[in-house]
PDB file of C-alpha atoms in Angstrom:
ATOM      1  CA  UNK A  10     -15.110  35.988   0.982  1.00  0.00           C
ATOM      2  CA  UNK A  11     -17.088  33.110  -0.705  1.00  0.00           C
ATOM      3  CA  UNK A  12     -14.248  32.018  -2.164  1.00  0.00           C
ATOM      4  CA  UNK A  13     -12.272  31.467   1.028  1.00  0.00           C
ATOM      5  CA  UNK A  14     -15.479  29.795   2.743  1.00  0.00           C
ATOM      6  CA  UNK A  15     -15.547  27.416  -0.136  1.00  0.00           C
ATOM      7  CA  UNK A  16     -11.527  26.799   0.612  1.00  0.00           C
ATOM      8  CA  UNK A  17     -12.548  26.553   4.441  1.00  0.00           C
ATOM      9  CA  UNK A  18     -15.157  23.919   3.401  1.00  0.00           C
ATOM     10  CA  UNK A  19     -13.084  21.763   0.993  1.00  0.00           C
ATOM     11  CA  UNK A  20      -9.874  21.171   3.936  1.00  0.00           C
ATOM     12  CA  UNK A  21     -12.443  20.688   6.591  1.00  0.00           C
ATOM     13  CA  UNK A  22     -14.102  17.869   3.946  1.00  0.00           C
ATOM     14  CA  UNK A  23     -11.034  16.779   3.532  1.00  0.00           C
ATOM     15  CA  UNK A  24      -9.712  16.345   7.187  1.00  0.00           C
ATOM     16  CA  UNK A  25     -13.037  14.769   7.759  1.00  0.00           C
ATOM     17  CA  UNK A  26     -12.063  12.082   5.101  1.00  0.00           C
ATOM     18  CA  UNK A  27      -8.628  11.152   7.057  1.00  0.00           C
ATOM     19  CA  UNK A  28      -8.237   8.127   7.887  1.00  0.00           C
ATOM     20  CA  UNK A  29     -10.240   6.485   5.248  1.00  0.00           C
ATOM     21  CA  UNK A  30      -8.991   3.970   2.650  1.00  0.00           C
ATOM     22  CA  UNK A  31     -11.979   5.565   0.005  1.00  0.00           C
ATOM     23  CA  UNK A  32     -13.593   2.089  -2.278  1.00  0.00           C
ATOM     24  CA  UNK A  33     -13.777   3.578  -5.789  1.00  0.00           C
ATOM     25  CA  UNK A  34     -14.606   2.054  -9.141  1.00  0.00           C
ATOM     26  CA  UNK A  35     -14.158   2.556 -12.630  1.00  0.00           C
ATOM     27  CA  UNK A  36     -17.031   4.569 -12.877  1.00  0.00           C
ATOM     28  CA  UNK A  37     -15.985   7.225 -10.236  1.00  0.00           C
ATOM     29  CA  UNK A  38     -12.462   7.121 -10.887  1.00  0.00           C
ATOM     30  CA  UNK A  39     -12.589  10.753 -13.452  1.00  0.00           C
ATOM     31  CA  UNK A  40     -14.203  12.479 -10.081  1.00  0.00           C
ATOM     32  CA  UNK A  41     -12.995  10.379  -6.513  1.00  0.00           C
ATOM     33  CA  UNK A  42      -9.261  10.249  -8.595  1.00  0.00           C
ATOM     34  CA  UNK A  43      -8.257  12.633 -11.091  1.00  0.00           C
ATOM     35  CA  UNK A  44     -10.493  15.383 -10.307  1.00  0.00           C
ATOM     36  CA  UNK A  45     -10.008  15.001  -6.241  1.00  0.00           C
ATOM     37  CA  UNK A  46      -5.958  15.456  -7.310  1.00  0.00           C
ATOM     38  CA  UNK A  47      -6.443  18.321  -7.862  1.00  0.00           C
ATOM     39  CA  UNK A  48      -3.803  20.440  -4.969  1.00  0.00           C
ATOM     40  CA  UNK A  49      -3.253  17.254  -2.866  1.00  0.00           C
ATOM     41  CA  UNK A  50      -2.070  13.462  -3.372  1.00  0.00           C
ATOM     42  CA  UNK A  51      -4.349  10.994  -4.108  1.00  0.00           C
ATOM     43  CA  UNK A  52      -2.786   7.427  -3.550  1.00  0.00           C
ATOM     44  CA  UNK A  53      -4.752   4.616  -5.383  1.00  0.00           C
ATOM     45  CA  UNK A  54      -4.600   0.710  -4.017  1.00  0.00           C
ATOM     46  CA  UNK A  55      -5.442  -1.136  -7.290  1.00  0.00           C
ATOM     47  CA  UNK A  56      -6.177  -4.576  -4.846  1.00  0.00           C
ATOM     48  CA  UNK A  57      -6.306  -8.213  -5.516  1.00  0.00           C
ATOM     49  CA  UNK A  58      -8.706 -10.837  -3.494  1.00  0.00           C
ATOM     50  CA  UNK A  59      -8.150 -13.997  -2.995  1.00  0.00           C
ATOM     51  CA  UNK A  60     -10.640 -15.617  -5.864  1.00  0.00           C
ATOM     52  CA  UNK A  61      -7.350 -14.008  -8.177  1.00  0.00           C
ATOM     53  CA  UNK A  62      -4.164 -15.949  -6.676  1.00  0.00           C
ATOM     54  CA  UNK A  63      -4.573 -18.037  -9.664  1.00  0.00           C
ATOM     55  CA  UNK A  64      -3.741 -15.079 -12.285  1.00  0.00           C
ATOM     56  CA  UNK A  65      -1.875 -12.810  -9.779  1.00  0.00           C
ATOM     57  CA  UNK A  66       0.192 -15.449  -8.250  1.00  0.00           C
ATOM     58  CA  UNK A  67       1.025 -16.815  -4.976  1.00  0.00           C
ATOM     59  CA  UNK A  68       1.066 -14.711  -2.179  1.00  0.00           C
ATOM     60  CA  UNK A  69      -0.097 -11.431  -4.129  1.00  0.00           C
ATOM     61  CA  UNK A  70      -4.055 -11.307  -2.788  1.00  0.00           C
ATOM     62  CA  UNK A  71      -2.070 -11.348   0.961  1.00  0.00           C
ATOM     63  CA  UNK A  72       0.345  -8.771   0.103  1.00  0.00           C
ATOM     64  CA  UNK A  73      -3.003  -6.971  -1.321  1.00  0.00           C
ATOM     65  CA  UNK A  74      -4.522  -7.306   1.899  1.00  0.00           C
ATOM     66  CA  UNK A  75      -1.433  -6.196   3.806  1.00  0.00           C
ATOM     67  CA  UNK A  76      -1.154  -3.266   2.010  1.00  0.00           C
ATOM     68  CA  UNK A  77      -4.407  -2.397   2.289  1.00  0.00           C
ATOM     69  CA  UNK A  78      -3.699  -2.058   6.087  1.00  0.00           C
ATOM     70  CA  UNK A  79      -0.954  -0.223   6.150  1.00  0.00           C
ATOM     71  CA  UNK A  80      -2.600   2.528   3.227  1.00  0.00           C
ATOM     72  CA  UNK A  81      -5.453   3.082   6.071  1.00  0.00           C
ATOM     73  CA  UNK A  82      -2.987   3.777   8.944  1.00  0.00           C
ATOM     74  CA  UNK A  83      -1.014   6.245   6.537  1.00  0.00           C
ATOM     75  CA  UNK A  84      -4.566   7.620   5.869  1.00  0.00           C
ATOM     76  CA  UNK A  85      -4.959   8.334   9.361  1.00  0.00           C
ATOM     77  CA  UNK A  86      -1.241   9.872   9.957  1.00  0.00           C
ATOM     78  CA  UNK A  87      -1.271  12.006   6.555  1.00  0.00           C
ATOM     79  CA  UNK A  88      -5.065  13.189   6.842  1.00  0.00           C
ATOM     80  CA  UNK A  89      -4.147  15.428   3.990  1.00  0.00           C
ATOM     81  CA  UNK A  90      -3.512  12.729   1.829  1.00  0.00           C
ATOM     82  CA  UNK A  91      -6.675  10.943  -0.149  1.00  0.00           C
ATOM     83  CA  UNK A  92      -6.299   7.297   0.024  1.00  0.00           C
ATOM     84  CA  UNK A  93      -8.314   4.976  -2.242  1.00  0.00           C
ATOM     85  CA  UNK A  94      -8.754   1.176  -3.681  1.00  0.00           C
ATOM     86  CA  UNK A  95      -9.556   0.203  -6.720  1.00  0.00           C
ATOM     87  CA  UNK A  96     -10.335  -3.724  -7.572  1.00  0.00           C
ATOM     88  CA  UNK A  97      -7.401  -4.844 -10.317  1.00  0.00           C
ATOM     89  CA  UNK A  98      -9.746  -5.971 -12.798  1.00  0.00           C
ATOM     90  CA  UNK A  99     -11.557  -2.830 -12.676  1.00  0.00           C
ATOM     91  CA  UNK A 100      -8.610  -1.258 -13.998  1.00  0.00           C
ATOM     92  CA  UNK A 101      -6.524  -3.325 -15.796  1.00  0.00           C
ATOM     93  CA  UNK A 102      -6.833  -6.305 -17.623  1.00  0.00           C
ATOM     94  CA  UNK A 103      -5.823  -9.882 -16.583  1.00  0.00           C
ATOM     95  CA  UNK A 104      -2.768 -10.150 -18.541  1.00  0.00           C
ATOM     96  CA  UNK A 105      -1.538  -7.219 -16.112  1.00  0.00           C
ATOM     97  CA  UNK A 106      -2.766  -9.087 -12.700  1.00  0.00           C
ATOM     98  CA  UNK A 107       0.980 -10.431 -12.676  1.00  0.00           C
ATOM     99  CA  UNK A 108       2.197  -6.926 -11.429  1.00  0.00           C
ATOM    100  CA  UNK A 109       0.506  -6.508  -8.254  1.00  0.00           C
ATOM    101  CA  UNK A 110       0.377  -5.136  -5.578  1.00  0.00           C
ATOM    102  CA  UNK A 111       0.514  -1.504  -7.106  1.00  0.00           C
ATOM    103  CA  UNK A 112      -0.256   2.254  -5.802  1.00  0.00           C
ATOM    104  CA  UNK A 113      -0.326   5.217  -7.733  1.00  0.00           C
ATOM    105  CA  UNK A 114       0.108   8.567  -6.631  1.00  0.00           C
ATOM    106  CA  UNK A 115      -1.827  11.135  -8.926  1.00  0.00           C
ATOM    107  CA  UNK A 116      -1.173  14.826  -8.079  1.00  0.00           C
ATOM    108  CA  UNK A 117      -2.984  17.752 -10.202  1.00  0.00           C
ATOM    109  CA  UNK A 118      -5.258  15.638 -12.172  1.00  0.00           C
ATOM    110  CA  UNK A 119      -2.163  13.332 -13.863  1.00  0.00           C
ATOM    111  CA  UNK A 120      -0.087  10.366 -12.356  1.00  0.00           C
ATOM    112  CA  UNK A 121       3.009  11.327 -10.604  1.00  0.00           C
ATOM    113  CA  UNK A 122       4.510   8.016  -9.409  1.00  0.00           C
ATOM    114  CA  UNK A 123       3.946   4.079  -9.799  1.00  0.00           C
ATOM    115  CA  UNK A 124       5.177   1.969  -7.221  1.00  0.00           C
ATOM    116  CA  UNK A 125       4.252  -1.949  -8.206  1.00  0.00           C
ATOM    117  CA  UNK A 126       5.238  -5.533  -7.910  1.00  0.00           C
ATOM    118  CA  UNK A 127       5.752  -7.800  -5.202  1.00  0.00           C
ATOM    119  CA  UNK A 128       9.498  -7.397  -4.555  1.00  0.00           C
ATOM    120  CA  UNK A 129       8.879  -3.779  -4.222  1.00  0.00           C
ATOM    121  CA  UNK A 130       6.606  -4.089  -1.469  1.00  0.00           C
ATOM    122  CA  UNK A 131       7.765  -7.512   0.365  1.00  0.00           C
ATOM    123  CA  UNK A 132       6.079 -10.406   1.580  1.00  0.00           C
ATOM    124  CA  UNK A 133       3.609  -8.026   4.262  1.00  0.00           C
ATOM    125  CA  UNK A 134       4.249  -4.349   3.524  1.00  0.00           C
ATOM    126  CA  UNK A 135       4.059  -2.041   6.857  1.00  0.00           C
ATOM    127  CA  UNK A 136       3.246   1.703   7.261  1.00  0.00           C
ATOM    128  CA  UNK A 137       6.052   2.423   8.141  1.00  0.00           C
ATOM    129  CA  UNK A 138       7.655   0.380   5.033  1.00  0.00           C
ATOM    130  CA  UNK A 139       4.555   1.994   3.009  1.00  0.00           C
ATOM    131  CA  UNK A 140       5.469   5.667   4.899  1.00  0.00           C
ATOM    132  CA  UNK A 141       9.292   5.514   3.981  1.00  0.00           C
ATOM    133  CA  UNK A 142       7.973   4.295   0.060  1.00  0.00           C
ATOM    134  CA  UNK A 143       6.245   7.521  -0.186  1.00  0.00           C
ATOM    135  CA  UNK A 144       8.628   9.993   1.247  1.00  0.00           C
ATOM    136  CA  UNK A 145      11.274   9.003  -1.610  1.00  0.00           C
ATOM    137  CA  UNK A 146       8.936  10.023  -4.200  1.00  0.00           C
ATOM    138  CA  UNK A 147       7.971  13.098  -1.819  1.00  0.00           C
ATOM    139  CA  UNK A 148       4.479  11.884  -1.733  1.00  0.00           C
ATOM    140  CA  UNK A 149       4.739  12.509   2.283  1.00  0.00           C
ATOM    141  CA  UNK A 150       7.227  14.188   4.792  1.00  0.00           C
ATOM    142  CA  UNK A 151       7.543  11.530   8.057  1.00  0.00           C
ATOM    143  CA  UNK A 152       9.152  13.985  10.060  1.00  0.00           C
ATOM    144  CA  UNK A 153       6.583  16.471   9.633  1.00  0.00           C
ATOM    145  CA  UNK A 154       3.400  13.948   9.450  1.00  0.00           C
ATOM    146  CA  UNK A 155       2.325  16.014   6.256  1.00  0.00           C
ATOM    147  CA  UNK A 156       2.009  15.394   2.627  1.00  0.00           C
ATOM    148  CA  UNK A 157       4.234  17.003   0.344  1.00  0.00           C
ATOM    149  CA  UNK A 158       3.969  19.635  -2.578  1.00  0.00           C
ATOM    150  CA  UNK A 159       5.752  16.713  -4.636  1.00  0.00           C
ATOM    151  CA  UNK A 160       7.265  17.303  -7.968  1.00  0.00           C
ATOM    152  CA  UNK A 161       6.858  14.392 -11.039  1.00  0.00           C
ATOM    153  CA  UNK A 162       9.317  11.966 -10.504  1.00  0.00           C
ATOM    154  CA  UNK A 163      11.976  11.316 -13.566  1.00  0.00           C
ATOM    155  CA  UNK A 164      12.457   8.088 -12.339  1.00  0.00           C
ATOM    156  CA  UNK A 165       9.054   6.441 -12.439  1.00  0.00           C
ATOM    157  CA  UNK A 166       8.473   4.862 -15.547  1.00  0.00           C
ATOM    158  CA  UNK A 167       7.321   1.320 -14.891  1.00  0.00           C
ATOM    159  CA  UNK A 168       3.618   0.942 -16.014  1.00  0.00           C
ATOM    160  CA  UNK A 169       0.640  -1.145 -16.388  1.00  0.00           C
ATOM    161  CA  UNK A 170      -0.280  -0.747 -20.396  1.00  0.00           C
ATOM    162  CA  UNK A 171       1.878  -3.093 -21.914  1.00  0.00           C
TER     163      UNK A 171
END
């Protein structure tokens, strides 16, 4: 019985959460990230300002922005789904800035899928744009409004540590 009133408590704190686009940093990124991946997707928004168009290059702090948007209205459709942003430098080092925007989706404690660069997401990335990216790595269901059970993509293999 405790067991299931802890379940009951952890979907009705996460349901409460939908909707949110969740500011983490480096610091909290072992428990608001990997730990919170646990059984659900956690989406990350690593997020350029504008004091960076100089590294990231032009146009990438508005795409930032835009995408930013649209993560907060898939929040709200895919309650399920734990949506957070990271600032870029928090997480990766300048050299890197050049490959933003960037999400990752981290499912069961370990990252699942990277989706980054500018030509991936266009000039101003949509939800629905941002909805359809993360039904083809199963991420979401559209039809259904629900996140998926998702299974590690073979495909993903672009990444941020070179």
């Amino acid at each position: 019985r405790e067991a299931r009133v802890a379940e009951l408590k952890a979907a009705q704190a996460r349901k409460a959460e939908g909707g949110l686009l969740v500011q983490v940093s480096k610091a909290s990124w072992e428990a608001e990230v990997v730990a919170a991946s646990v059984g659900r997707w956690v989406v990350v928004h690593l997020h350029a300002d504008s004091s960076l168009e100089s590294q990231t290059g032009r146009g990438v702090p508005q795409q930032c922005a835009a995408l930013a948007l649209a993560l907060r209205e898939v929040a709200a459709r895919f309650a399920g789904i734990r949506c957070c942003q990271l600032p870029a430098l928090d997480a990766i080092p300048p050299s890197q800035l050049g490959k933003l925007p960037a999400l990752f989706c981290y499912r069961d404690g370990s990252l699942q899928h990277s989706l980054m660069g500018a030509k991936a997401f266009g000039a101003a990335p949509s939800a629905a744009q941002l909805v359809h990216m993360l039904s083809e790595v199963e991420v979401v269901d559209p039809s259904e409004g629900t996140p998926m059970g998702g299974a590690v993509s073979d495909h993903d293999s672009d990444d941020l540590s070179d």
